[in-house]
Amino acid sequence: QVQLAESGGDLVQAGGSLRLSCVASRSDFEIVAMAWYRQAAGRQRELVARIIGDSSVNYADSVKGRFTLARDSAKNTVYLQMNSLKPEDTAVYYCNADYLVGVNTFGSWGQGTQVTVSS
């Protein structure tokens, strides 16, 4: 199983920036996609950004132009650069990875990192 460890969550003022990191524990499984999701209090978990391979990235409309997702495959790490943060970005951010074991695809989740944006 691939284990994911997130870091970088913090309390920041509106307009500020944060960078989240997610490191995957194993390099012997092919990770085909990695993503960041978030879940605000009382709301469903939602996709923030997802990268397939090393360069194909999709973003939620709410973060386009403010967030950037990048992947360093050599380090099994994905980064989420978050700029121009808004109070509505406050949530627990979860890293997700889809990986292959043989011909089967599995998914893993990290434990989450809290991002709080004050107004």
XYZ file of N, CA, C and O in Angstrom:
476
model
N 0.845 -1.188 0.000
C 0.000 0.000 0.000
C 0.882 1.240 0.000
O 1.939 1.262 0.629
N 0.436 2.255 -0.707
C 1.135 3.532 -0.708
C 0.603 4.387 0.438
O -0.605 4.582 0.565
N 1.479 4.863 1.269
C 1.084 5.780 2.334
C 1.480 7.197 1.963
O 2.533 7.423 1.367
N 0.622 8.124 2.331
C 0.820 9.525 1.967
C 0.969 10.363 3.223
O 0.208 10.196 4.181
N 1.911 11.283 3.194
C 2.139 12.174 4.329
C 2.072 13.606 3.848
O 2.875 14.016 3.007
N 1.099 14.353 4.375
C 0.924 15.755 3.984
C 1.593 16.666 4.999
O 1.717 16.326 6.176
N 1.962 17.833 4.528
C 2.487 18.863 5.420
C 2.244 20.222 4.785
O 1.945 20.312 3.592
N 2.374 21.262 5.601
C 2.298 22.620 5.090
C 1.063 23.399 5.496
O 0.992 24.609 5.261
N 0.078 22.732 6.086
C -1.099 23.460 6.521
C -0.780 24.437 7.637
O 0.117 24.197 8.447
N -1.522 25.533 7.673
C -1.229 26.556 8.664
C -2.381 27.551 8.715
O -3.356 27.445 7.946
N -2.254 28.507 9.613
C -3.168 29.640 9.699
C -2.540 30.797 8.937
O -1.382 31.157 9.192
N -3.288 31.395 8.026
C -2.754 32.482 7.203
C -3.852 33.516 6.991
O -5.039 33.187 7.025
N -3.445 34.743 6.792
C -4.421 35.798 6.523
C -4.871 35.754 5.068
O -4.132 35.283 4.182
N -6.051 36.262 4.842
C -6.564 36.349 3.480
C -5.579 37.110 2.597
O -5.005 38.125 3.018
N -5.390 36.600 1.384
C -4.415 37.173 0.476
C -3.046 36.542 0.564
O -2.195 36.787 -0.298
N -2.840 35.745 1.585
C -1.546 35.109 1.780
C -1.377 33.856 0.947
O -2.242 33.502 0.136
N -0.249 33.182 1.186
C 0.102 31.983 0.413
C 0.549 30.868 1.331
O 1.069 31.113 2.435
N 0.338 29.661 0.858
C 0.844 28.468 1.526
C 1.250 27.470 0.456
O 0.707 27.488 -0.657
N 2.163 26.585 0.833
C 2.506 25.480 -0.048
C 2.334 24.180 0.722
O 2.990 23.970 1.756
N 1.488 23.328 0.202
C 1.282 22.011 0.785
C 2.153 20.995 0.054
O 2.357 21.100 -1.165
N 2.647 20.025 0.808
C 3.441 18.950 0.227
C 2.828 17.609 0.591
O 2.254 17.457 1.675
N 2.977 16.658 -0.299
C 2.493 15.302 -0.044
C 3.548 14.336 -0.572
O 3.874 14.368 -1.763
N 4.055 13.499 0.320
C 5.079 12.535 -0.049
C 4.488 11.136 -0.002
O 3.859 10.749 0.991
N 4.689 10.391 -1.075
C 4.244 8.994 -1.129
C 5.372 8.094 -0.636
O 6.537 8.297 -0.985
N 4.999 7.104 0.157
C 6.007 6.320 0.871
C 6.710 5.286 0.013
O 7.809 4.866 0.339
N 6.085 4.856 -1.059
C 6.663 3.757 -1.815
C 6.918 4.174 -3.249
O 6.119 4.870 -3.858
N 8.020 3.711 -3.784
C 8.347 4.039 -5.174
C 8.272 2.815 -6.077
O 8.507 2.926 -7.276
N 7.913 1.646 -5.522
C 7.886 0.453 -6.365
C 6.536 0.254 -7.034
O 6.417 -0.589 -7.920
N 5.527 0.998 -6.632
C 4.255 0.978 -7.323
C 4.186 2.189 -8.244
O 4.640 3.275 -7.893
N 3.600 1.996 -9.409
C 3.454 3.129 -10.326
C 2.289 3.997 -9.881
O 1.144 3.552 -9.863
N 2.578 5.217 -9.550
C 1.523 6.160 -9.174
C 1.069 6.862 -10.441
O 1.849 7.567 -11.075
N -0.154 6.654 -10.819
C -0.629 7.184 -12.097
C -1.255 8.563 -11.961
O -1.320 9.318 -12.926
N -1.700 8.896 -10.777
C -2.304 10.208 -10.570
C -2.198 10.579 -9.099
O -2.232 9.713 -8.226
N -2.074 11.866 -8.848
C -2.114 12.373 -7.485
C -3.006 13.603 -7.459
O -3.135 14.321 -8.461
N -3.606 13.816 -6.327
C -4.588 14.895 -6.251
C -4.646 15.468 -4.844
O -4.217 14.835 -3.871
N -5.172 16.672 -4.764
C -5.536 17.292 -3.502
C -7.044 17.484 -3.483
O -7.632 17.973 -4.453
N -7.628 17.071 -2.377
C -9.029 17.318 -2.086
C -9.098 18.186 -0.829
O -8.121 18.304 -0.100
N -10.256 18.756 -0.594
C -10.442 19.483 0.653
C -11.853 19.265 1.160
O -12.776 19.002 0.399
N -11.969 19.397 2.471
C -13.269 19.252 3.102
C -13.426 20.312 4.175
O -12.701 20.309 5.178
N -14.343 21.209 3.932
C -14.654 22.235 4.916
C -15.682 21.684 5.900
O -16.406 20.730 5.588
N -15.761 22.288 7.049
C -16.689 21.839 8.080
C -18.121 21.821 7.548
O -18.590 22.813 6.976
N -18.790 20.698 7.705
C -20.172 20.583 7.286
C -20.387 20.419 5.792
O -21.531 20.459 5.328
N -19.309 20.229 5.062
C -19.431 20.108 3.614
C -18.794 18.812 3.136
O -18.010 18.181 3.836
N -19.127 18.447 1.911
C -18.561 17.238 1.337
C -17.129 17.493 0.858
O -16.750 18.633 0.542
N -16.360 16.432 0.815
C -15.007 16.528 0.284
C -15.088 16.853 -1.203
O -15.894 16.274 -1.929
N -14.232 17.763 -1.645
C -14.261 18.170 -3.045
C -12.858 18.160 -3.629
O -11.865 18.402 -2.917
N -12.795 17.915 -4.921
C -11.516 17.918 -5.619
C -11.023 19.349 -5.766
O -11.767 20.235 -6.178
N -9.738 19.538 -5.468
C -9.102 20.838 -5.660
C -8.288 20.830 -6.953
O -8.441 21.704 -7.800
N -7.424 19.830 -7.084
C -6.578 19.736 -8.266
C -6.072 18.308 -8.374
O -5.869 17.637 -7.362
N -5.857 17.886 -9.620
C -5.423 16.506 -9.861
C -4.438 16.503 -11.016
O -4.638 17.197 -12.017
N -3.371 15.723 -10.847
C -2.369 15.611 -11.892
C -2.263 14.151 -12.310
O -2.147 13.253 -11.473
N -2.301 13.943 -13.617
C -2.132 12.615 -14.192
C -0.752 12.589 -14.860
O -0.460 13.472 -15.677
N 0.050 11.608 -14.501
C 1.413 11.615 -14.990
C 2.177 12.765 -14.342
O 2.021 13.034 -13.149
N 2.945 13.462 -15.153
C 3.752 14.572 -14.625
C 3.262 15.945 -15.024
O 3.784 16.950 -14.530
N 2.269 16.012 -15.920
C 1.966 17.350 -16.415
C 0.505 17.642 -16.711
O 0.154 18.805 -16.908
N -0.345 16.658 -16.740
C -1.748 16.920 -17.069
C -2.515 17.229 -15.791
O -2.773 16.346 -14.977
N -2.869 18.508 -15.639
C -3.461 18.970 -14.381
C -4.865 19.524 -14.623
O -5.095 20.267 -15.573
N -5.773 19.167 -13.736
C -7.115 19.742 -13.726
C -7.336 20.449 -12.399
O -6.912 19.956 -11.354
N -8.013 21.581 -12.450
C -8.287 22.367 -11.263
C -9.785 22.585 -11.095
O -10.523 22.702 -12.078
N -10.203 22.681 -9.848
C -11.559 23.135 -9.583
C -11.673 24.591 -10.021
O -10.700 25.364 -9.914
N -12.836 24.974 -10.495
C -13.028 26.346 -10.965
C -12.726 27.358 -9.869
O -12.229 28.451 -10.137
N -12.999 26.995 -8.639
C -12.841 27.931 -7.528
C -11.389 28.269 -7.223
O -11.123 29.249 -6.520
N -10.442 27.473 -7.739
C -9.040 27.726 -7.430
C -8.210 28.054 -8.660
O -7.023 28.360 -8.542
N -8.802 27.997 -9.836
C -8.063 28.285 -11.064
C -7.454 29.687 -11.009
O -8.122 30.653 -10.620
N -6.194 29.764 -11.397
C -5.501 31.037 -11.388
C -4.880 31.388 -10.052
O -4.094 32.337 -9.960
N -5.225 30.660 -8.999
C -4.665 30.938 -7.662
C -3.803 29.778 -7.157
O -2.816 30.009 -6.461
N -4.189 28.568 -7.474
C -3.477 27.384 -7.002
C -2.714 26.743 -8.155
O -3.188 26.745 -9.303
N -1.561 26.170 -7.824
C -0.764 25.456 -8.816
C -0.331 24.120 -8.236
O 0.246 24.069 -7.135
N -0.607 23.082 -8.980
C -0.226 21.724 -8.580
C 0.962 21.289 -9.414
O 0.963 21.443 -10.637
N 1.971 20.756 -8.739
C 3.154 20.270 -9.447
C 3.603 18.963 -8.807
O 3.389 18.731 -7.616
N 4.242 18.155 -9.623
C 4.673 16.835 -9.153
C 6.154 16.643 -9.427
O 6.632 16.986 -10.508
N 6.856 16.118 -8.437
C 8.250 15.722 -8.582
C 8.279 14.203 -8.459
O 8.306 13.653 -7.358
N 8.260 13.528 -9.589
C 8.174 12.066 -9.579
C 9.398 11.430 -8.948
O 9.300 10.381 -8.303
N 10.549 12.059 -9.110
C 11.780 11.500 -8.544
C 11.708 11.445 -7.022
O 12.319 10.586 -6.388
N 10.950 12.367 -6.427
C 10.806 12.423 -4.970
C 9.462 11.872 -4.509
O 9.150 11.956 -3.317
N 8.676 11.341 -5.436
C 7.331 10.857 -5.087
C 6.546 11.904 -4.312
O 5.853 11.601 -3.340
N 6.659 13.131 -4.752
C 6.067 14.246 -4.020
C 5.215 15.093 -4.948
O 5.568 15.303 -6.110
N 4.108 15.581 -4.403
C 3.286 16.526 -5.138
C 3.107 17.761 -4.257
O 3.019 17.655 -3.022
N 3.127 18.912 -4.897
C 3.039 20.189 -4.194
C 1.787 20.948 -4.647
O 1.429 20.909 -5.818
N 1.176 21.628 -3.713
C 0.066 22.515 -4.045
C 0.430 23.915 -3.566
O 0.440 24.179 -2.360
N 0.761 24.775 -4.499
C 1.058 26.170 -4.186
C -0.255 26.937 -4.194
O -0.951 26.961 -5.217
N -0.581 27.551 -3.082
C -1.849 28.251 -2.946
C -1.580 29.725 -2.706
O -0.982 30.093 -1.683
N -1.993 30.543 -3.645
C -1.812 31.989 -3.556
C -3.168 32.682 -3.449
O -4.201 32.088 -3.758
N -3.136 33.923 -3.047
C -4.358 34.737 -2.938
C -5.441 33.982 -2.171
O -6.596 33.890 -2.613
N -5.069 33.447 -1.039
C -5.999 32.623 -0.268
C -7.175 33.443 0.235
O -7.041 34.628 0.572
N -8.314 32.770 0.284
C -9.563 33.382 0.727
C -10.097 32.615 1.938
O -9.796 31.422 2.098
N -10.911 33.253 2.758
C -11.496 32.521 3.900
C -12.234 31.256 3.473
O -12.228 30.261 4.201
N -12.827 31.273 2.309
C -13.560 30.090 1.844
C -12.642 28.943 1.437
O -13.123 27.847 1.124
N -11.340 29.176 1.429
C -10.391 28.082 1.201
C -10.106 27.306 2.483
O -9.422 26.277 2.448
N -10.628 27.784 3.592
C -10.426 27.097 4.867
C -11.022 25.692 4.813
O -12.195 25.517 4.467
N -10.193 24.705 5.127
C -10.629 23.308 5.052
C -9.482 22.415 5.500
O -8.344 22.876 5.661
N -9.805 21.143 5.667
C -8.761 20.132 5.785
C -8.443 19.669 4.368
O -9.355 19.304 3.614
N -7.176 19.709 4.026
C -6.736 19.329 2.695
C -6.149 17.919 2.749
O -5.266 17.636 3.574
N -6.634 17.069 1.849
C -6.220 15.674 1.806
C -5.505 15.378 0.493
O -5.961 15.770 -0.583
N -4.426 14.624 0.612
C -3.716 14.142 -0.561
C -4.286 12.777 -0.942
O -4.660 11.971 -0.071
N -4.346 12.539 -2.228
C -4.861 11.276 -2.760
C -3.934 10.794 -3.863
O -3.416 11.605 -4.645
N -3.736 9.478 -3.928
C -2.925 8.901 -4.989
C -3.617 7.664 -5.545
O -4.165 6.855 -4.782
N -3.589 7.541 -6.861
C -4.034 6.327 -7.545
C -2.797 5.605 -8.036
O -1.966 6.204 -8.719
N -2.667 4.314 -7.696
C -1.467 3.587 -8.073
C -1.827 2.198 -8.577
O -2.888 1.650 -8.257
N -0.899 1.676 -9.385
C -1.107 0.364 -9.998
C -0.393 -0.722 -9.214
O 0.767 -0.545 -8.808
N -1.101 -1.829 -9.020
C -0.502 -3.058 -8.537
C -0.894 -4.115 -9.568
O -2.046 -4.554 -9.611
N 0.071 -4.459 -10.422
C -0.276 -5.310 -11.545
C -1.191 -4.547 -12.486
O -0.850 -3.466 -12.945
N -2.374 -5.083 -12.739
C -3.341 -4.421 -13.628
C -4.457 -3.740 -12.845
O -5.397 -3.202 -13.438
N -4.349 -3.760 -11.530
C -5.392 -3.179 -10.687
C -4.968 -1.809 -10.184
O -3.799 -1.572 -9.884
N -5.963 -0.938 -10.068
C -5.721 0.408 -9.563
C -6.273 0.538 -8.152
O -7.413 0.138 -7.894
N -5.467 1.077 -7.284
C -5.868 1.307 -5.898
C -5.712 2.785 -5.570
O -4.995 3.517 -6.255
N -6.377 3.186 -4.506
C -6.279 4.565 -4.069
C -5.859 4.656 -2.621
O -6.181 3.790 -1.819
N -5.110 5.695 -2.303
C -4.709 5.959 -0.924
C -5.007 7.402 -0.570
O -4.992 8.284 -1.441
N -5.246 7.613 0.710
C -5.506 8.957 1.230
C -4.523 9.263 2.351
O -4.165 8.388 3.142
N -4.128 10.496 2.418
C -3.386 10.966 3.571
C -4.340 11.314 4.694
O -5.561 11.242 4.539
N -3.786 11.713 5.825
C -4.614 12.011 6.993
C -5.102 13.446 7.025
O -5.944 13.784 7.857
N -4.586 14.265 6.149
C -5.089 15.627 6.040
C -4.233 16.641 6.757
O -3.569 16.329 7.754
N -4.280 17.861 6.261
C -3.584 18.978 6.892
C -4.527 20.184 6.882
O -5.177 20.460 5.873
N -4.597 20.859 8.006
C -5.562 21.946 8.171
C -5.031 23.248 7.588
O -3.913 23.676 7.896
N -5.852 23.851 6.761
C -5.575 25.188 6.241
C -6.676 26.118 6.743
O -7.865 25.852 6.519
N -6.280 27.171 7.427
C -7.237 28.136 7.939
C -6.855 29.514 7.417
O -5.718 29.960 7.607
N -7.800 30.168 6.765
C -7.563 31.497 6.205
C -8.447 32.487 6.962
O -9.680 32.374 6.921
N -7.818 33.424 7.634
C -8.569 34.407 8.403
C -8.845 35.641 7.555
O -8.056 36.019 6.691
N -9.961 36.262 7.832
C -10.353 37.447 7.049
C -9.824 38.719 7.677
O -9.296 38.735 8.783
